[in-house]
XYZ file of C-alpha atoms in Angstrom:
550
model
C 95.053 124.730 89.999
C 97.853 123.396 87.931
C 99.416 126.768 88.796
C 99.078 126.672 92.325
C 100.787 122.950 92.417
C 103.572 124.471 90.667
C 104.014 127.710 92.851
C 103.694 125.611 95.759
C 106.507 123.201 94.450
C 108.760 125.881 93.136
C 108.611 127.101 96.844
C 109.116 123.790 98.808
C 112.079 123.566 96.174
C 113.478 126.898 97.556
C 112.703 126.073 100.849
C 114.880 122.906 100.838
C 117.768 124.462 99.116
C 117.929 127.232 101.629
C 117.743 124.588 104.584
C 120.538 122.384 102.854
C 122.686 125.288 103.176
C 122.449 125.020 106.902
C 123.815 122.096 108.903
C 120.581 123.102 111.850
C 117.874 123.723 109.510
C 119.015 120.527 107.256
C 118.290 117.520 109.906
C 115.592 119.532 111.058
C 112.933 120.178 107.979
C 114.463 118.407 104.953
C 112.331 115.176 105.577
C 108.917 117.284 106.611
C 109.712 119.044 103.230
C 109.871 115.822 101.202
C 106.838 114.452 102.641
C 104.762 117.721 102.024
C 106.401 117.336 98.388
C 105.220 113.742 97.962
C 101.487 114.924 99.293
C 101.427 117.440 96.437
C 102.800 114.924 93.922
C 100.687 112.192 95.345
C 97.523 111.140 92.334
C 94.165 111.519 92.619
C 92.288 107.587 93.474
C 89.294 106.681 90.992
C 88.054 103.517 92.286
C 85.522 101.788 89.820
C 83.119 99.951 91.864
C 79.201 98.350 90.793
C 77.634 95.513 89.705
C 78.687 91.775 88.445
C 79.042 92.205 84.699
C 77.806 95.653 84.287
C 81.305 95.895 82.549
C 83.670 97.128 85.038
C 87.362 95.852 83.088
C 85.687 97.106 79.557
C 85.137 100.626 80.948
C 88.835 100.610 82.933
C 90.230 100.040 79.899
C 88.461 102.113 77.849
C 89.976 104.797 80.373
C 93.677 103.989 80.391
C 93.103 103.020 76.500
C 94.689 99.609 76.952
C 93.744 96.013 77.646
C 94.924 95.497 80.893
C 92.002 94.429 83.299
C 90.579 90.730 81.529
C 87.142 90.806 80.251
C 84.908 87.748 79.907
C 81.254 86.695 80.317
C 81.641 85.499 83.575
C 82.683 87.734 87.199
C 86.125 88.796 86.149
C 87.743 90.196 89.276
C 88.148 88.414 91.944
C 90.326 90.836 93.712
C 91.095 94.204 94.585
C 93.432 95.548 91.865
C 95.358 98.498 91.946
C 96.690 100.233 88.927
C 99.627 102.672 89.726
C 101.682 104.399 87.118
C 105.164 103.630 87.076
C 108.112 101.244 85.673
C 107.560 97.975 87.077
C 111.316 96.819 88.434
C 110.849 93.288 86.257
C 109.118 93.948 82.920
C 108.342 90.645 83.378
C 106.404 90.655 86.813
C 104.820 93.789 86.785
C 101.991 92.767 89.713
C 102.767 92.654 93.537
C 101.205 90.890 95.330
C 99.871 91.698 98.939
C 99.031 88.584 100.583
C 96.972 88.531 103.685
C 99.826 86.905 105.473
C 101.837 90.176 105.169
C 104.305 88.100 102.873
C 104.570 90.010 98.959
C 105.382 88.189 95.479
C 105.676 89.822 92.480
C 104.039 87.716 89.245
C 103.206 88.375 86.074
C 99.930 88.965 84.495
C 98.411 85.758 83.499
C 98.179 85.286 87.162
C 95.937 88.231 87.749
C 93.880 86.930 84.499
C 93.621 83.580 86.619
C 91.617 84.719 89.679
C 88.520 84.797 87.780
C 85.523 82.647 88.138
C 83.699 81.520 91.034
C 85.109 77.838 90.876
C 86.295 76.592 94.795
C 90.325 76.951 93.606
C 89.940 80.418 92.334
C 87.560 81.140 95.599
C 90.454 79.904 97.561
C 93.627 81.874 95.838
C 91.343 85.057 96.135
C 90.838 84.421 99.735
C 94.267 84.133 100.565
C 95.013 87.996 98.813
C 95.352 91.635 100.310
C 95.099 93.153 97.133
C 96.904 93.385 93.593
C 99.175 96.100 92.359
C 99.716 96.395 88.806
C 102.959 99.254 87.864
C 102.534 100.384 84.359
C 103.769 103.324 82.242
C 100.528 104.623 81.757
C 100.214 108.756 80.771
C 96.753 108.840 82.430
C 98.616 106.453 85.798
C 100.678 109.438 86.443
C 97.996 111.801 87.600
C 95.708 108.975 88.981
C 95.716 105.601 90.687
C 93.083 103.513 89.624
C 91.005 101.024 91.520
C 89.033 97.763 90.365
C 86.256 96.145 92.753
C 85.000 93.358 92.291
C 81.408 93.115 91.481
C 78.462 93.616 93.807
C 75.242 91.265 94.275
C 77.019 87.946 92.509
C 74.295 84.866 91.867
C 76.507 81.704 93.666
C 75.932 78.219 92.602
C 75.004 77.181 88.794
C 74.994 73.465 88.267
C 78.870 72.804 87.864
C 79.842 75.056 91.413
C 76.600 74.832 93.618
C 78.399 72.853 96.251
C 78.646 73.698 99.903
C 82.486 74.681 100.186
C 82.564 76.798 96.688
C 79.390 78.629 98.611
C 81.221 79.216 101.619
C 83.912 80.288 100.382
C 82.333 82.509 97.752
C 80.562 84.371 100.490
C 83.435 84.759 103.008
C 85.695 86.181 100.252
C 82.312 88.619 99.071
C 82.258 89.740 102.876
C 86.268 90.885 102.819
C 85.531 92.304 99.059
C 82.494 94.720 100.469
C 84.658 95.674 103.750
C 87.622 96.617 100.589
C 85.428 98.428 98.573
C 84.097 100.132 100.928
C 87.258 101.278 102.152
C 88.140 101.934 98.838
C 85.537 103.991 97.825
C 85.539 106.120 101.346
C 88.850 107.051 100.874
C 88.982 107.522 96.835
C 88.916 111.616 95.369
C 86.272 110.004 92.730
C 84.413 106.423 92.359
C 82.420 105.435 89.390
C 79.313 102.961 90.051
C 78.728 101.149 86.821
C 75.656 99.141 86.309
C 75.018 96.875 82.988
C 71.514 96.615 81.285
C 68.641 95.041 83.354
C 65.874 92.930 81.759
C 63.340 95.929 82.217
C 64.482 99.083 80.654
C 62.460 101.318 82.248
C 63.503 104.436 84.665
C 62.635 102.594 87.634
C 64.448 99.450 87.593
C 67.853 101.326 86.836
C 67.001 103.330 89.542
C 66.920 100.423 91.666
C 69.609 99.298 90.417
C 71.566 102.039 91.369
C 70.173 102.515 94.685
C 71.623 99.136 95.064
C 75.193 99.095 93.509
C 76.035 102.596 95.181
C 74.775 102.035 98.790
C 75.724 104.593 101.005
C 77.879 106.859 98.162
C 78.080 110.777 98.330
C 77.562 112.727 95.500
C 80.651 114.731 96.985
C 82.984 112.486 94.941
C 80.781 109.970 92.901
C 79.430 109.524 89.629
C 76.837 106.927 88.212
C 77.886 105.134 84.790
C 75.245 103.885 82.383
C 76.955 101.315 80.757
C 76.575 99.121 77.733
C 74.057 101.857 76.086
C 74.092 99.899 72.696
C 73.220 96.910 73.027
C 69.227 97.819 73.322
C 67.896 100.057 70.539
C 65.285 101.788 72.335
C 68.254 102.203 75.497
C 70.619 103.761 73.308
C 68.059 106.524 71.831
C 66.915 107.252 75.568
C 70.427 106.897 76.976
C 70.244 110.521 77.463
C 66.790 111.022 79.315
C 67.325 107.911 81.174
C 70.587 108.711 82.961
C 69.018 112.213 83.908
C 66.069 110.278 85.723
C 68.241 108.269 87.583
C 70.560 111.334 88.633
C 67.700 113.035 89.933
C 66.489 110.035 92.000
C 69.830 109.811 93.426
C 70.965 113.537 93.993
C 72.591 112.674 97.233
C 74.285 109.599 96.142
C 75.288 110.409 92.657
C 76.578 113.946 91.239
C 75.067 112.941 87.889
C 74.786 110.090 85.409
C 76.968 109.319 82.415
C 76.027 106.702 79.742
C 78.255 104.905 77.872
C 79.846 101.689 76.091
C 83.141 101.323 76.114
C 82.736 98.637 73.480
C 82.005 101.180 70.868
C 84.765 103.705 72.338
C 87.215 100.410 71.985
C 85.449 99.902 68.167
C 85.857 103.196 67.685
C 89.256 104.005 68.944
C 90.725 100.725 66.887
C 88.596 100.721 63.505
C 88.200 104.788 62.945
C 91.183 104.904 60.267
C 88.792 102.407 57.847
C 85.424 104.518 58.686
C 86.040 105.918 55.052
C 85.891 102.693 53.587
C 82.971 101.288 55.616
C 80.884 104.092 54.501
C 81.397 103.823 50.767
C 80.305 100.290 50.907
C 77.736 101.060 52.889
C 76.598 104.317 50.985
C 75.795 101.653 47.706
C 72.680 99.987 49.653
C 69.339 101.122 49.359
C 67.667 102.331 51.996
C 65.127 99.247 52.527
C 67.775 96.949 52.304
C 70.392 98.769 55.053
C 67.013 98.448 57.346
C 66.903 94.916 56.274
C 70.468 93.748 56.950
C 70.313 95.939 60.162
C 67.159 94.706 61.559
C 68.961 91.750 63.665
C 72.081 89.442 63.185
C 70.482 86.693 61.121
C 68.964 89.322 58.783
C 72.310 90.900 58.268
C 73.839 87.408 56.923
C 70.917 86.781 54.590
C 71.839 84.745 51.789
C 68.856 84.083 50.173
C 69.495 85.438 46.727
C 65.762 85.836 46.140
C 65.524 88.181 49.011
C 68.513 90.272 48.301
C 67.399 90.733 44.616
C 64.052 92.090 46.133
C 65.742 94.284 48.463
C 67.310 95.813 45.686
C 65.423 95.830 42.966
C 64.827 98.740 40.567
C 68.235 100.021 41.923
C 70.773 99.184 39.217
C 73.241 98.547 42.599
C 74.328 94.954 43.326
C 73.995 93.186 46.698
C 76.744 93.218 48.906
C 77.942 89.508 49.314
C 77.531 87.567 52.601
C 81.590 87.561 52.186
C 81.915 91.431 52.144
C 79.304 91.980 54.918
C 81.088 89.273 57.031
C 84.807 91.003 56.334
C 83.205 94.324 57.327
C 81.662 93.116 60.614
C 85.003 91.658 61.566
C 84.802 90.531 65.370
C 82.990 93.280 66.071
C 80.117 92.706 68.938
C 76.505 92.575 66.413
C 75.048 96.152 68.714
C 78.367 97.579 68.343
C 78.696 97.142 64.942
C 75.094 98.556 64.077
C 75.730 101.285 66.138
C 78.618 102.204 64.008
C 76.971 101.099 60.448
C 73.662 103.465 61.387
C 75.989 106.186 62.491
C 78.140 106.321 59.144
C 75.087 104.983 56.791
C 73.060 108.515 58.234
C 75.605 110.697 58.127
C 77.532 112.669 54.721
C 80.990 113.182 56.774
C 82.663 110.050 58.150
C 83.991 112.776 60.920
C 80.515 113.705 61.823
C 79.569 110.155 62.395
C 82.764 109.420 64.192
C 81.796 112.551 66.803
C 78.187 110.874 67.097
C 79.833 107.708 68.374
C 82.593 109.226 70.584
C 79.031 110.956 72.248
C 77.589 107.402 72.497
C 80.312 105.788 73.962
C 80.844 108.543 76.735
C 84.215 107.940 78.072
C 85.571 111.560 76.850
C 82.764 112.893 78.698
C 82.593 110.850 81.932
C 86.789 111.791 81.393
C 85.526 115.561 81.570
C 83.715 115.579 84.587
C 86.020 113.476 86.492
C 88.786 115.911 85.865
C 86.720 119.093 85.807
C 84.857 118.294 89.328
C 86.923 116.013 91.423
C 90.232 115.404 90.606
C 90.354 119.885 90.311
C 88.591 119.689 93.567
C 91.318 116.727 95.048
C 94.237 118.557 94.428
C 93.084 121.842 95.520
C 92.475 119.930 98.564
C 96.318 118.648 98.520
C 97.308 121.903 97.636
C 95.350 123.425 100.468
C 97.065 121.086 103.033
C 100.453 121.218 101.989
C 100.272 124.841 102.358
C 99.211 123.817 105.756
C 102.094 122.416 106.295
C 104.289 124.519 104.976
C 103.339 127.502 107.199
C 103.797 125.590 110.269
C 107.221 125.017 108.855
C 108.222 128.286 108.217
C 106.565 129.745 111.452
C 108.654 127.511 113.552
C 111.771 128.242 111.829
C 110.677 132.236 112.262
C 109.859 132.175 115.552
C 112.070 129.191 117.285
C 115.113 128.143 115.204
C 115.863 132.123 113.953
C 115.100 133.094 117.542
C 117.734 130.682 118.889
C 119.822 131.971 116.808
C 119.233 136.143 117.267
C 120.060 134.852 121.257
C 123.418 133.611 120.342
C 124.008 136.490 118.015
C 123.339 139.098 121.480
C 126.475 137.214 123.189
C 128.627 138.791 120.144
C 129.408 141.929 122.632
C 130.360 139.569 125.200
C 132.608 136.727 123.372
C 134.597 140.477 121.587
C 135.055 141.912 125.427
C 136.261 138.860 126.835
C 138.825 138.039 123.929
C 140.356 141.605 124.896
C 141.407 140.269 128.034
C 141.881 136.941 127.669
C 145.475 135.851 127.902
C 145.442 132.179 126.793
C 146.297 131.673 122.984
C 144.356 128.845 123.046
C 141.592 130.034 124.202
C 141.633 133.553 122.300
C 141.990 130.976 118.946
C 139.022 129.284 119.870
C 136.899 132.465 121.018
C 137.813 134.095 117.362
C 136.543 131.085 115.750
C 133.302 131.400 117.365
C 132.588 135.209 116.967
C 133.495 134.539 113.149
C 130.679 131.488 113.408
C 128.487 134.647 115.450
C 128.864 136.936 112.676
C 128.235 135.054 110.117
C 125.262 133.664 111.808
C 123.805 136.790 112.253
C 124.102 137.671 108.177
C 122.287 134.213 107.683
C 119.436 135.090 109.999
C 118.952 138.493 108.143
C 119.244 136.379 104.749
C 116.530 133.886 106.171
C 114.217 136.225 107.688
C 113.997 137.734 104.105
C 112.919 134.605 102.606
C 110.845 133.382 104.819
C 108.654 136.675 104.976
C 108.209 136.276 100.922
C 107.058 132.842 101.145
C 104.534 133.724 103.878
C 103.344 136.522 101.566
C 102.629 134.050 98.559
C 101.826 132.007 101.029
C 98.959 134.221 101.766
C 98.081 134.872 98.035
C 97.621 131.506 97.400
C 95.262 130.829 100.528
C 93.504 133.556 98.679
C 93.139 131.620 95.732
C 92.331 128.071 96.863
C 89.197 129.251 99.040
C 88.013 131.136 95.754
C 88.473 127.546 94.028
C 87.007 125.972 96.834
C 83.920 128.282 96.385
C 83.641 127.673 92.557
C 83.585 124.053 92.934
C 80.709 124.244 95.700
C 79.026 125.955 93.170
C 80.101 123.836 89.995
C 78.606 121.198 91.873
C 75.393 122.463 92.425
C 75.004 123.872 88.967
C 75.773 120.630 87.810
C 72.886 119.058 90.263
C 70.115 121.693 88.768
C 71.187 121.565 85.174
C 67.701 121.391 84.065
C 66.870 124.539 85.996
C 69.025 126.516 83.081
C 68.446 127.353 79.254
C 71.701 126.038 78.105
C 73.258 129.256 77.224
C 72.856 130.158 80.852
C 74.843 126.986 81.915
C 77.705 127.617 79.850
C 77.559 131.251 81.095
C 78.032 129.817 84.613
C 80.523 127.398 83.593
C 82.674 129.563 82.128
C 82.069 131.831 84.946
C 82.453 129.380 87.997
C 86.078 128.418 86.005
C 84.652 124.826 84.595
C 86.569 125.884 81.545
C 87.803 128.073 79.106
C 85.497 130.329 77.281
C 84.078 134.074 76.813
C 81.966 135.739 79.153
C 79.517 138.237 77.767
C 80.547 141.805 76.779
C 77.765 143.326 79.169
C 78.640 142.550 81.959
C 76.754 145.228 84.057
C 73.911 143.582 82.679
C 74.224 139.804 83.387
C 75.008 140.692 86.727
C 71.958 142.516 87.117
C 69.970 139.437 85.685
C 71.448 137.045 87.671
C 70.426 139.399 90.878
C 66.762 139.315 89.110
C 66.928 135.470 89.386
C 68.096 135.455 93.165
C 65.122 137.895 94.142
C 62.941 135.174 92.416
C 64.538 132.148 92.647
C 62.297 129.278 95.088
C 65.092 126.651 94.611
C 67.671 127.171 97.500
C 70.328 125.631 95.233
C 69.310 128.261 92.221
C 69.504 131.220 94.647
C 72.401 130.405 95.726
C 73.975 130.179 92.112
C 72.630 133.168 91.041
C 73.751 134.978 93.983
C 77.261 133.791 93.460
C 77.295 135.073 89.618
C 76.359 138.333 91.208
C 79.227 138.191 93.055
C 81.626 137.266 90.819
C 80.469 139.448 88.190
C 81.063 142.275 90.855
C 84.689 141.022 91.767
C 85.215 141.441 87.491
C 83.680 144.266 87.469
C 85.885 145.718 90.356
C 89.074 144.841 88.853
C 88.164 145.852 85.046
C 87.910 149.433 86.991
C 90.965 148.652 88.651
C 92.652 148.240 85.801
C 90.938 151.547 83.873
């Protein structure tokens, strides 16, 4: 895909330089040609929508791996915020402003940190605002503009805000928030629901959940995030099985499930270079008295010398003072923190435990799929209409401009018989100057008839190419729906396959394709026979061109 952008730019690039040459091509297609470039250049939109305090900022900046959206206990974002890569033009004011009277202001970012709460000023400030934009130099903003809702389903009026105009105005600004979002998420290549831990952790109730935060979602270009995985034992060991439940409740809504906690991929991320050092300390208690310390917060600041002489007793190892154990916690959350200490206490390599927990915390993954599924998918799409575009471009110029042209070119016999006879200096000056302008037009037309065929053959190569892409990604999709229908060498078969990513097929290929033909015949799942099917195809099409090739 990243090849087709650049083809596709390289010829827009050639096209515009050949049109700049010409005074009548130039004010004709040198601002269609920008605008085509800025659709191919323009990034993918991953608005992050879900539900209040399923941890929303903590997972956006987990993503862009910087604290930029504020997190706090209470509903954090009381705005739309937009977060577009680029160089703000103050350093100092990075955030524009789009107020609902059409007016724009550009402030800095304690005042986006401000809007938060659900106190009748806040409520007020909020009303009064489009949206936010917030211009940073972000790697990961270059390729994609991200989106922050604010939270869905918001309980209005504790004791110190439960007064008619904070509830009135709490509810007219949720009313314009759900028309944004859903706005937002209708028109974004990708959106990520998020919801938090519920009091039940069963199945069910995060099914419900979900049904809720994602309302009328596709699974065309959403994903479901599990967040906050650690801070429930029996959660985090489940994560796993529990986000598959929910993506098969939700097939239509959700393309899968992804669980996560950005607070351990922040932990992580900050604390990884000292891993070494946390595990030797931790390495020199016993058994009994790691399960001890671990067992709950008060436990792990257990003083009681009695009780830490028990713990280890008969081990020749001294306790670890309530000094050291505080220093090694840090300001770390307590769950994130005993993920991390289990993690490195259970494994012999700090780098092995250090995998473990970037598998916890998710983001790289939930980062995979996004980019692998519909960001791929979004700019094939760009790519397809831009090539749209350019076609009509270059058939008009083919078959109206060039045309005009060719007609002036046939008066050539004309303008040279008429300058014969012509007796007028003037006039004989004036007709050379335009047979020179003739001939030379007619060289140009030649010159520009030759480019413009080339470009409508890659043209054609690349249309080729983008409904083969278009094809793998109907089918990446639904392989990634029926997962469990596979053995998992079979799914990274496909994957590979289908163009997910990188890898090696198998040697015999005259044989997988007959066993994926085997699976078709049998197959009762419409979605599996239609995989298998397609392997048998493309198998073929490799098969074809290794004997090509021969």
């Amino acid at each position: 895909m990243i090849d087709t952008a650049i083809q596709i730019r390289n010829l827009l690039d050639s096209l515009c330089d050949l049109c700049s040459k010409y005074p009548y091509l130039k004010n004709e297609y040198l601002l269609s040609l920008d605008r085509l470039r800025q659709k191919l250049n323009q990034p993918c939109v991953l608005a992050i929508a879900g539900r209040v305090k399923a941890g929303k900022s903590s997972f956006l900046n987990a993503l862009l791996g910087e604290d930029l959206a504020k997190v706090g206990d209470t509903e954090t974002t009381a705005t739309i915020n937009y977060f577009i890569g680029g160089k703000p033009q103050d350093p100092k004011h990075p955030i524009k402003v789009v107020w609902e009277s059409g007016n724009e202001t550009y402030v800095d970012k304690s005042f986006m940190d401000s809007l938060q709460g659900r106190d009748e000023e806040t409520l007020r400030r909020a009303q009064g605002i489009k949206w936010l934009e917030y211009y940073i130099d972000n790697p990961i903003l270059r390729e994609i503009t991200l989106v922050d809702t604010p939270g869905t389903d918001a309980i209005v009026g504790d004791d110190s805000n439960a007064h008619e105009d904070v509830t009135r105005e709490y509810f007219q600004l949720r009313c314009k928030h759900s028309r944004q979002t859903d706005e937002c998420t209708s028109n974004a290549d990708a959106v990520i629901y998020l919801v938090g831990p519920v009091p039940t952790k069963s199945g069910l109730t995060f099914l419900s959940e979900f049904q809720s935060a994602t309302g009328s979602s596709s699974a065309i270009n959403s994903i479901g995030i599990l967040s906050k995985v650690d801070v429930d034992m029996t959660l985090l060991l489940k994560r796993k099985e529990q986000a598959q439940y929910i993506a098969d409740g939700l097939k239509d809504q959700l393309n899968t499930v992804v669980p996560v906690s950005a607070s351990i991929y922040n932990a992580v991320r900050e604390n990884k270079t000292r891993f070494n050092e946390w595990k030797k300390i931790m390495s020199d208690i016993p058994k009994e008295a790691f399960e001890y310390l671990m067992s709950s917060e008060e436990c792990y600041y257990e003083d009681d010398g009695e009780v830490l002489e028990a713990l280890y007793d008969n081990t020749k190892k001294t306790p670890v003072s309530l000094a050291d154990r505080k220093a090694l916690r840090g300001n770390l959350i307590w769950s994130v923190f005993r993920t991390i200490a289990y993690s490195l206490y259970q494994h012999e390599k700090t780098d092995d435990a250090i995998l473990e927990l970037e598998d916890v915390a998710g983001i790289n993954n939930a980062w995979n799929i996004l980019n692998n599924i519909f960001f791929r998918r979004a700019k094939s799409i760009r790519c397809y209409n831009v090539i749209v575009g350019l076609e009509k471009i270059l058939y008009d110029l083919l078959h109206r401009n060039l045309r005009i042209m060719h007609d002036k070119c046939f008066l050539l016999p004309k303008a040279e018989a008429y300058i014969s006879c012509c007796k007028d200096t003037n006039v004989r000056n004036l007709l050379h100057d335009a047979i020179q302008q003739l001939v030379l037009s007619s060289k140009n037309v030649e010159d520009i008839e030759k480019v413009i065929v080339e470009m409508q053959q890659k043209i054609e190569t690349m249309h080729i190419q983008l409904e083969h892409d278009d094809r793998n990604f109907s089918m990446l999709h639904n392989l990634e729906k029926e997962k469990s229908l596979f053995q998992q060498d079979e799914y990274e078969e496909l994957c590979v396959l289908f163009g997910l990513y990188e890898g090696i097929l198998p040697q015999d290929i005259s044989a997988r394709q007959s066993y994926w033909n085997y699976m078709a015949n049998c197959a009762a799942n419409k979605n599996l026979q239609d995989i298998a099917e397609y392997a048998v195809e493309t198998y073929g099409e490799i098969l074809n061109k290794n004997e090509y090739e021969f």
